[in-house]
Each structure stands twice: as C-alpha cells, then as structure tokens.
mmCIF file of C-alpha atoms in Angstrom:
data_model
loop_
_atom_site.group_PDB
_atom_site.id
_atom_site.type_symbol
_atom_site.label_atom_id
_atom_site.label_comp_id
_atom_site.label_asym_id
_atom_site.label_seq_id
_atom_site.Cartn_x
_atom_site.Cartn_y
_atom_site.Cartn_z
ATOM 1 C CA MET V 1 0.103 0.080 0.132
ATOM 2 C CA THR V 2 0.771 3.685 -0.163
ATOM 3 C CA SER V 3 3.028 5.022 2.607
ATOM 4 C CA THR V 4 1.289 7.112 4.662
ATOM 5 C CA THR V 5 4.322 7.352 7.669
ATOM 6 C CA THR V 6 3.520 9.327 10.731
ATOM 7 C CA GLN V 7 0.137 10.324 9.020
ATOM 8 C CA THR V 8 -2.807 10.617 11.466
ATOM 9 C CA LEU V 9 -5.475 8.254 10.108
ATOM 10 C CA LEU V 10 -7.808 8.447 12.910
ATOM 11 C CA ARG V 11 -8.539 10.708 15.535
ATOM 12 C CA LEU V 12 -10.843 11.059 18.560
ATOM 13 C CA ASP V 13 -11.326 14.662 19.495
ATOM 14 C CA HIS V 14 -12.933 15.132 23.011
ATOM 15 C CA VAL V 15 -15.465 11.691 22.749
ATOM 16 C CA SER V 16 -17.651 10.876 25.650
ATOM 17 C CA LYS V 17 -20.471 7.931 25.140
ATOM 18 C CA THR V 18 -23.108 7.887 27.608
ATOM 19 C CA TYR V 19 -26.212 5.307 27.988
ATOM 20 C CA GLY V 20 -29.025 5.877 29.031
ATOM 21 C CA GLU V 21 -30.763 9.053 30.221
ATOM 22 C CA GLY V 22 -31.396 10.745 33.794
ATOM 23 C CA GLU V 23 -30.375 9.388 36.610
ATOM 24 C CA SER V 24 -29.848 6.122 35.179
ATOM 25 C CA SER V 25 -27.495 6.970 32.469
ATOM 26 C CA VAL V 26 -23.879 5.665 32.437
ATOM 27 C CA GLU V 27 -21.191 7.322 31.039
ATOM 28 C CA ALA V 28 -19.196 4.581 29.670
ATOM 29 C CA VAL V 29 -16.392 6.902 27.494
ATOM 30 C CA HIS V 30 -15.588 10.527 28.604
ATOM 31 C CA ASP V 31 -13.935 12.657 27.020
ATOM 32 C CA VAL V 32 -11.037 11.123 25.272
ATOM 33 C CA SER V 33 -9.089 13.019 22.541
ATOM 34 C CA MET V 34 -6.519 10.815 20.423
ATOM 35 C CA ASP V 35 -4.019 11.409 17.564
ATOM 36 C CA LEU V 36 -3.687 7.758 15.816
ATOM 37 C CA GLU V 37 -0.640 7.388 13.213
ATOM 38 C CA ALA V 38 0.375 4.736 10.206
ATOM 39 C CA GLU V 39 2.952 2.288 10.917
ATOM 40 C CA LYS V 40 1.953 2.338 14.546
ATOM 41 C CA PHE V 41 0.770 -0.892 16.668
ATOM 42 C CA ILE V 42 -1.371 0.396 19.585
ATOM 43 C CA PHE V 43 -2.875 -1.089 22.482
ATOM 44 C CA LEU V 44 -5.865 -0.253 25.020
ATOM 45 C CA MET V 45 -6.062 -2.013 27.895
ATOM 46 C CA GLY V 46 -8.364 -2.016 30.822
ATOM 47 C CA PRO V 47 -10.333 -4.114 33.108
ATOM 48 C CA SER V 48 -14.030 -5.288 31.822
ATOM 49 C CA GLY V 49 -16.085 -2.678 31.967
ATOM 50 C CA SER V 50 -14.012 0.036 31.410
ATOM 51 C CA GLY V 51 -15.297 1.069 27.818
ATOM 52 C CA LYS V 52 -12.815 -0.990 25.809
ATOM 53 C CA THR V 53 -15.691 -1.906 23.152
ATOM 54 C CA THR V 54 -17.242 1.293 23.248
ATOM 55 C CA MET V 55 -14.210 2.989 22.079
ATOM 56 C CA LEU V 56 -13.325 0.827 19.349
ATOM 57 C CA MET V 57 -16.901 0.614 18.136
ATOM 58 C CA MET V 58 -16.820 4.421 17.901
ATOM 59 C CA MET V 59 -13.288 4.495 16.050
ATOM 60 C CA GLY V 60 -14.861 1.842 14.040
ATOM 61 C CA CYS V 61 -18.294 3.811 12.201
ATOM 62 C CA LEU V 62 -20.452 1.352 14.515
ATOM 63 C CA LEU V 63 -21.654 3.610 17.137
ATOM 64 C CA ARG V 64 -22.146 7.454 17.483
ATOM 65 C CA PRO V 65 -19.789 9.625 19.838
ATOM 66 C CA THR V 66 -22.528 11.611 22.312
ATOM 67 C CA THR V 67 -20.581 14.633 21.826
ATOM 68 C CA GLY V 68 -17.079 14.915 20.359
ATOM 69 C CA SER V 69 -16.232 13.594 16.940
ATOM 70 C CA VAL V 70 -14.387 11.055 15.042
ATOM 71 C CA HIS V 71 -11.642 11.747 11.896
ATOM 72 C CA ILE V 72 -10.594 8.951 9.346
ATOM 73 C CA PHE V 73 -8.064 10.482 7.531
ATOM 74 C CA ASP V 74 -9.247 14.000 7.129
ATOM 75 C CA GLU V 75 -13.085 13.045 7.251
ATOM 76 C CA GLU V 76 -15.117 13.983 10.496
ATOM 77 C CA VAL V 77 -17.544 10.711 10.151
ATOM 78 C CA SER V 78 -19.143 10.294 13.117
ATOM 79 C CA SER V 79 -21.527 12.977 11.395
ATOM 80 C CA LEU V 80 -21.729 11.407 8.312
ATOM 81 C CA ALA V 81 -25.347 10.092 6.935
ATOM 82 C CA GLU V 82 -25.901 6.436 7.894
ATOM 83 C CA SER V 83 -26.426 5.272 4.398
ATOM 84 C CA ARG V 84 -22.657 6.966 4.034
ATOM 85 C CA LEU V 85 -20.598 4.712 6.783
ATOM 86 C CA PRO V 86 -20.715 0.982 5.133
ATOM 87 C CA HIS V 87 -18.575 2.390 2.405
ATOM 88 C CA VAL V 88 -15.669 4.040 4.936
ATOM 89 C CA ARG V 89 -16.116 0.578 6.832
ATOM 90 C CA ARG V 90 -15.738 -1.470 4.002
ATOM 91 C CA ASN V 91 -12.636 0.412 2.098
ATOM 92 C CA ARG V 92 -10.860 2.226 5.625
ATOM 93 C CA ILE V 93 -11.494 -0.079 8.416
ATOM 94 C CA GLY V 94 -10.440 -4.000 8.956
ATOM 95 C CA TYR V 95 -11.930 -5.457 11.854
ATOM 96 C CA ILE V 96 -10.535 -8.489 14.057
ATOM 97 C CA PHE V 97 -12.393 -10.394 16.718
ATOM 98 C CA GLN V 98 -12.025 -12.092 19.592
ATOM 99 C CA GLY V 99 -14.320 -15.360 18.700
ATOM 100 C CA PHE V 100 -13.278 -15.363 15.001
ATOM 101 C CA ASN V 101 -16.344 -14.609 13.750
ATOM 102 C CA LEU V 102 -15.691 -17.638 10.833
ATOM 103 C CA PHE V 103 -18.671 -19.190 8.811
ATOM 104 C CA PRO V 104 -18.485 -22.486 9.975
ATOM 105 C CA ALA V 105 -19.748 -23.621 6.676
ATOM 106 C CA LEU V 106 -17.064 -21.899 4.387
ATOM 107 C CA THR V 107 -13.519 -23.572 4.132
ATOM 108 C CA ALA V 108 -10.697 -20.781 5.013
ATOM 109 C CA LEU V 109 -10.262 -19.476 1.578
ATOM 110 C CA GLU V 110 -13.675 -19.000 1.492
ATOM 111 C CA ASN V 111 -14.123 -17.021 4.368
ATOM 112 C CA VAL V 112 -11.708 -14.603 3.296
ATOM 113 C CA GLU V 113 -13.120 -14.552 -0.444
ATOM 114 C CA ALA V 114 -16.811 -13.584 0.796
ATOM 115 C CA THR V 115 -15.052 -10.584 2.364
ATOM 116 C CA LEU V 116 -13.907 -9.482 -0.750
ATOM 117 C CA ASN V 117 -16.890 -10.364 -2.330
ATOM 118 C CA LEU V 118 -18.802 -7.724 -0.305
ATOM 119 C CA LYS V 119 -15.821 -5.198 -1.350
ATOM 120 C CA GLY V 120 -16.171 -5.386 -4.574
ATOM 121 C CA ILE V 121 -13.709 -8.090 -5.544
ATOM 122 C CA ARG V 122 -14.863 -11.114 -7.255
ATOM 123 C CA GLY V 123 -14.409 -14.014 -9.768
ATOM 124 C CA ASP V 124 -10.822 -15.085 -10.275
ATOM 125 C CA ALA V 125 -9.585 -12.425 -9.082
ATOM 126 C CA GLY V 126 -11.497 -12.599 -5.570
ATOM 127 C CA ARG V 127 -10.157 -16.133 -5.183
ATOM 128 C CA ALA V 128 -6.749 -15.504 -5.943
ATOM 129 C CA GLU V 129 -6.466 -12.492 -3.455
ATOM 130 C CA ALA V 130 -7.805 -15.030 -0.920
ATOM 131 C CA ARG V 131 -5.280 -16.714 -1.255
ATOM 132 C CA ASN V 132 -2.876 -14.532 -1.351
ATOM 133 C CA LEU V 133 -3.759 -13.194 1.843
ATOM 134 C CA LEU V 134 -3.849 -16.570 3.367
ATOM 135 C CA GLU V 135 -0.223 -17.579 2.310
ATOM 136 C CA ARG V 136 0.795 -14.267 3.956
ATOM 137 C CA VAL V 137 -0.410 -14.879 7.719
ATOM 138 C CA GLY V 138 1.026 -18.987 7.022
ATOM 139 C CA LEU V 139 -1.696 -20.685 5.907
ATOM 140 C CA GLU V 140 -1.132 -21.397 2.570
ATOM 141 C CA LYS V 141 -1.988 -25.109 3.435
ATOM 142 C CA ARG V 142 -4.568 -24.874 5.264
ATOM 143 C CA VAL V 143 -7.054 -22.362 2.569
ATOM 144 C CA HIS V 144 -9.420 -25.593 2.168
ATOM 145 C CA HIS V 145 -9.948 -26.564 5.419
ATOM 146 C CA LEU V 146 -13.228 -25.508 7.640
ATOM 147 C CA PRO V 147 -12.483 -23.773 10.815
ATOM 148 C CA GLU V 148 -13.755 -27.016 12.887
ATOM 149 C CA ASP V 149 -10.762 -28.165 11.332
ATOM 150 C CA LEU V 150 -8.164 -25.525 12.418
ATOM 151 C CA SER V 151 -6.627 -24.705 15.713
ATOM 152 C CA GLY V 152 -7.716 -21.416 17.410
ATOM 153 C CA GLY V 153 -4.042 -19.734 16.143
ATOM 154 C CA GLU V 154 -4.980 -20.784 12.271
ATOM 155 C CA LYS V 155 -8.858 -19.247 13.123
ATOM 156 C CA GLN V 156 -7.550 -15.912 14.250
ATOM 157 C CA ARG V 157 -4.916 -16.287 11.185
ATOM 158 C CA VAL V 158 -8.038 -16.827 9.199
ATOM 159 C CA ALA V 159 -9.608 -13.482 10.720
ATOM 160 C CA VAL V 160 -6.657 -11.109 9.785
ATOM 161 C CA ALA V 161 -5.798 -12.698 6.433
ATOM 162 C CA ARG V 162 -10.102 -11.532 6.462
ATOM 163 C CA ALA V 163 -9.787 -7.865 7.595
ATOM 164 C CA LEU V 164 -7.336 -6.756 5.341
ATOM 165 C CA ALA V 165 -9.306 -8.073 2.539
ATOM 166 C CA GLY V 166 -9.378 -4.675 0.359
ATOM 167 C CA ASN V 167 -6.267 -3.397 2.253
ATOM 168 C CA PRO V 168 -7.449 -1.258 4.313
ATOM 169 C CA PRO V 169 -5.562 1.557 6.172
ATOM 170 C CA ILE V 170 -6.744 0.744 9.746
ATOM 171 C CA ILE V 171 -6.720 -2.668 11.736
ATOM 172 C CA LEU V 172 -9.295 -2.423 14.662
ATOM 173 C CA ALA V 173 -8.269 -5.998 16.533
ATOM 174 C CA ASP V 174 -10.951 -6.623 19.887
ATOM 175 C CA GLU V 175 -8.985 -9.117 22.131
ATOM 176 C CA PRO V 176 -7.269 -11.093 18.951
ATOM 177 C CA THR V 177 -5.116 -13.309 21.391
ATOM 178 C CA GLY V 178 -7.701 -13.915 24.309
ATOM 179 C CA MET V 179 -9.194 -17.392 23.529
ATOM 180 C CA LEU V 180 -5.165 -18.173 22.562
ATOM 181 C CA ASP V 181 -2.296 -19.438 24.561
ATOM 182 C CA SER V 182 0.573 -17.437 25.287
ATOM 183 C CA LYS V 183 2.606 -18.549 21.993
ATOM 184 C CA THR V 184 -0.131 -18.040 19.744
ATOM 185 C CA GLY V 185 -1.500 -15.208 20.851
ATOM 186 C CA ARG V 186 2.140 -13.579 20.651
ATOM 187 C CA LEU V 187 2.800 -14.887 17.296
ATOM 188 C CA ILE V 188 -0.598 -13.552 16.208
ATOM 189 C CA SER V 189 0.558 -10.162 17.923
ATOM 190 C CA GLU V 190 3.962 -10.801 15.529
ATOM 191 C CA ILE V 191 1.787 -10.530 13.162
ATOM 192 C CA LEU V 192 -0.020 -7.261 13.621
ATOM 193 C CA ARG V 193 2.438 -5.404 14.547
ATOM 194 C CA ASP V 194 4.222 -6.148 10.940
ATOM 195 C CA LEU V 195 1.141 -5.468 9.210
ATOM 196 C CA ALA V 196 1.872 -1.983 10.716
ATOM 197 C CA HIS V 197 5.686 -1.323 10.585
ATOM 198 C CA LYS V 198 6.280 -3.421 7.314
ATOM 199 C CA GLU V 199 3.148 -1.910 5.764
ATOM 200 C CA GLY V 200 2.358 1.295 7.273
ATOM 201 C CA ARG V 201 -1.104 0.906 8.542
ATOM 202 C CA LEU V 202 -2.434 1.305 11.560
ATOM 203 C CA VAL V 203 -3.284 -1.341 14.070
ATOM 204 C CA PHE V 204 -5.458 -0.514 17.554
ATOM 205 C CA MET V 205 -5.798 -3.362 20.050
ATOM 206 C CA VAL V 206 -7.752 -3.975 22.726
ATOM 207 C CA SER V 207 -6.142 -6.147 24.736
ATOM 208 C CA HIS V 208 -5.988 -7.523 28.517
ATOM 209 C CA ASP V 209 -2.659 -9.824 27.830
ATOM 210 C CA ASN V 210 0.122 -8.070 29.529
ATOM 211 C CA ARG V 211 2.317 -10.657 28.479
ATOM 212 C CA ILE V 212 2.873 -9.224 24.773
ATOM 213 C CA THR V 213 2.780 -5.370 25.997
ATOM 214 C CA GLY V 214 6.630 -5.239 24.612
ATOM 215 C CA LEU V 215 5.422 -5.554 20.771
ATOM 216 C CA ALA V 216 3.469 -2.260 21.609
ATOM 217 C CA ASP V 217 4.790 1.295 20.399
ATOM 218 C CA ARG V 218 2.157 2.959 22.215
ATOM 219 C CA ILE V 219 -0.197 1.683 25.419
ATOM 220 C CA TYR V 220 -3.095 3.365 26.624
ATOM 221 C CA HIS V 221 -5.360 2.442 29.845
ATOM 222 C CA VAL V 222 -8.810 2.921 30.323
ATOM 223 C CA GLU V 223 -10.985 2.699 33.468
ATOM 224 C CA ASP V 224 -14.177 3.565 34.177
ATOM 225 C CA GLY V 225 -14.056 6.004 30.701
ATOM 226 C CA GLU V 226 -11.118 7.556 31.216
ATOM 227 C CA LEU V 227 -8.066 7.870 28.872
ATOM 228 C CA GLU V 228 -4.609 7.823 29.893
ATOM 229 C CA GLU V 229 -1.678 7.144 28.132
ATOM 230 C CA GLN V 230 1.572 4.742 29.386
#
C-alpha cells in the first residue's frame, strides 16, 4: 500500500459516550482525545466494563459518540449520514474479533473470499487475492480446511487475512489473543505488529494480555471511561 508514514489516520476529539438518560444514564467513555498514526501498533488496555469496546466501536463507525467527533483521515465520520458509513467501513477499516466470527460452513479460503466479494472483488480475482492473503499469514497449506478443522491460532490467522481484504489502512482488533495460548497469542501479535511497521497501517488492539505489551509502540489504559497513556 502507499506509504502513509507519520500521517494521522484516526483521531478522536473530546469523545464521550453516554448510555441511557437521566438518573439511570451511564457514561461509558469520558472526554477521550487521541491522534493515531500510520505505522503504529497501539494497545488499549483496561478492566472489563472500562469502556474499551465502546471506544473501539466508535472508532470503527459502529457507534456514534454522544459528544465529540471521530475523524478518519481528514473526514469527520461521526456526523456522516448512516447510508455513508458502510462505505467508510468497507474501504478504510478491517476488523479482527476475539471469537474469530468465521462462517463455519465455509473453508478458510471461502471465508476470506466472501469478504472480498462484499468489497467488490469477485470471481477469479477474488479467489486469487484470498489465497494470497492466507499465504501472507502462513496458511497456504490450510486454505481448503473448514474452521472446525483449524486450531485457534489458525482461525485467528484466517480472521487477520479477512481483515486485510480490500487493503484497509486501519486495522481494529478486539482482544484477538484472548482465546489463544501465550505462544500463539504472541505469534498473532507479531503478525499485527508487522502489518503496522512494514505496511504503513495503523493497528489498534484492545487487549488484556500483559505478556505481549512489549510489542506495542504505544499503550493506553482506560478505566471508568477515562483514558491515559502509559
């Protein structure tokens, strides 16, 4: 992909998110500001219920902030019409989920190919690109296996390959090592770090895993919706 070194790809400007109204309201995220650049592997850490997932969903255009704004490149996406958000998500953002979220009836190749199809890359070109993405994460010998025949680490590598479909500059990962053993978790984290450093992407990862913090370029900690940089 085109080098975007030092460019801010994603920015949160005094973002807060409140659920509910009146006395029953809960502020999940409070006045968070961040500038996140290309070529960075960034961790967001904190206890359960601290606001990590809410923050990630706002970054990924899946949830609108109550106040403040979210910018991807130079576009304020938090105020876009709902009809325009799928285009942003398809072209700017790749997601990696803790639970893999693979289609159980599709092979590894077909899981990645399905995402490419949604992004307009179909037919022979889609299949060739899906195979290339799986080869990049070391699964060239497992492309025709169903998820039930893959290990947890292999499933997560399929999920990484799928997140790369369409070449998005931003990768958002929600605890991708949470269901993996320490060795496999580190391998997945090293793949994500290399995507940031070698390909000029921003990789932002929510994690509880203190064993891999040494791989991060920057670590943020959130508790009770308040953010601080470690």
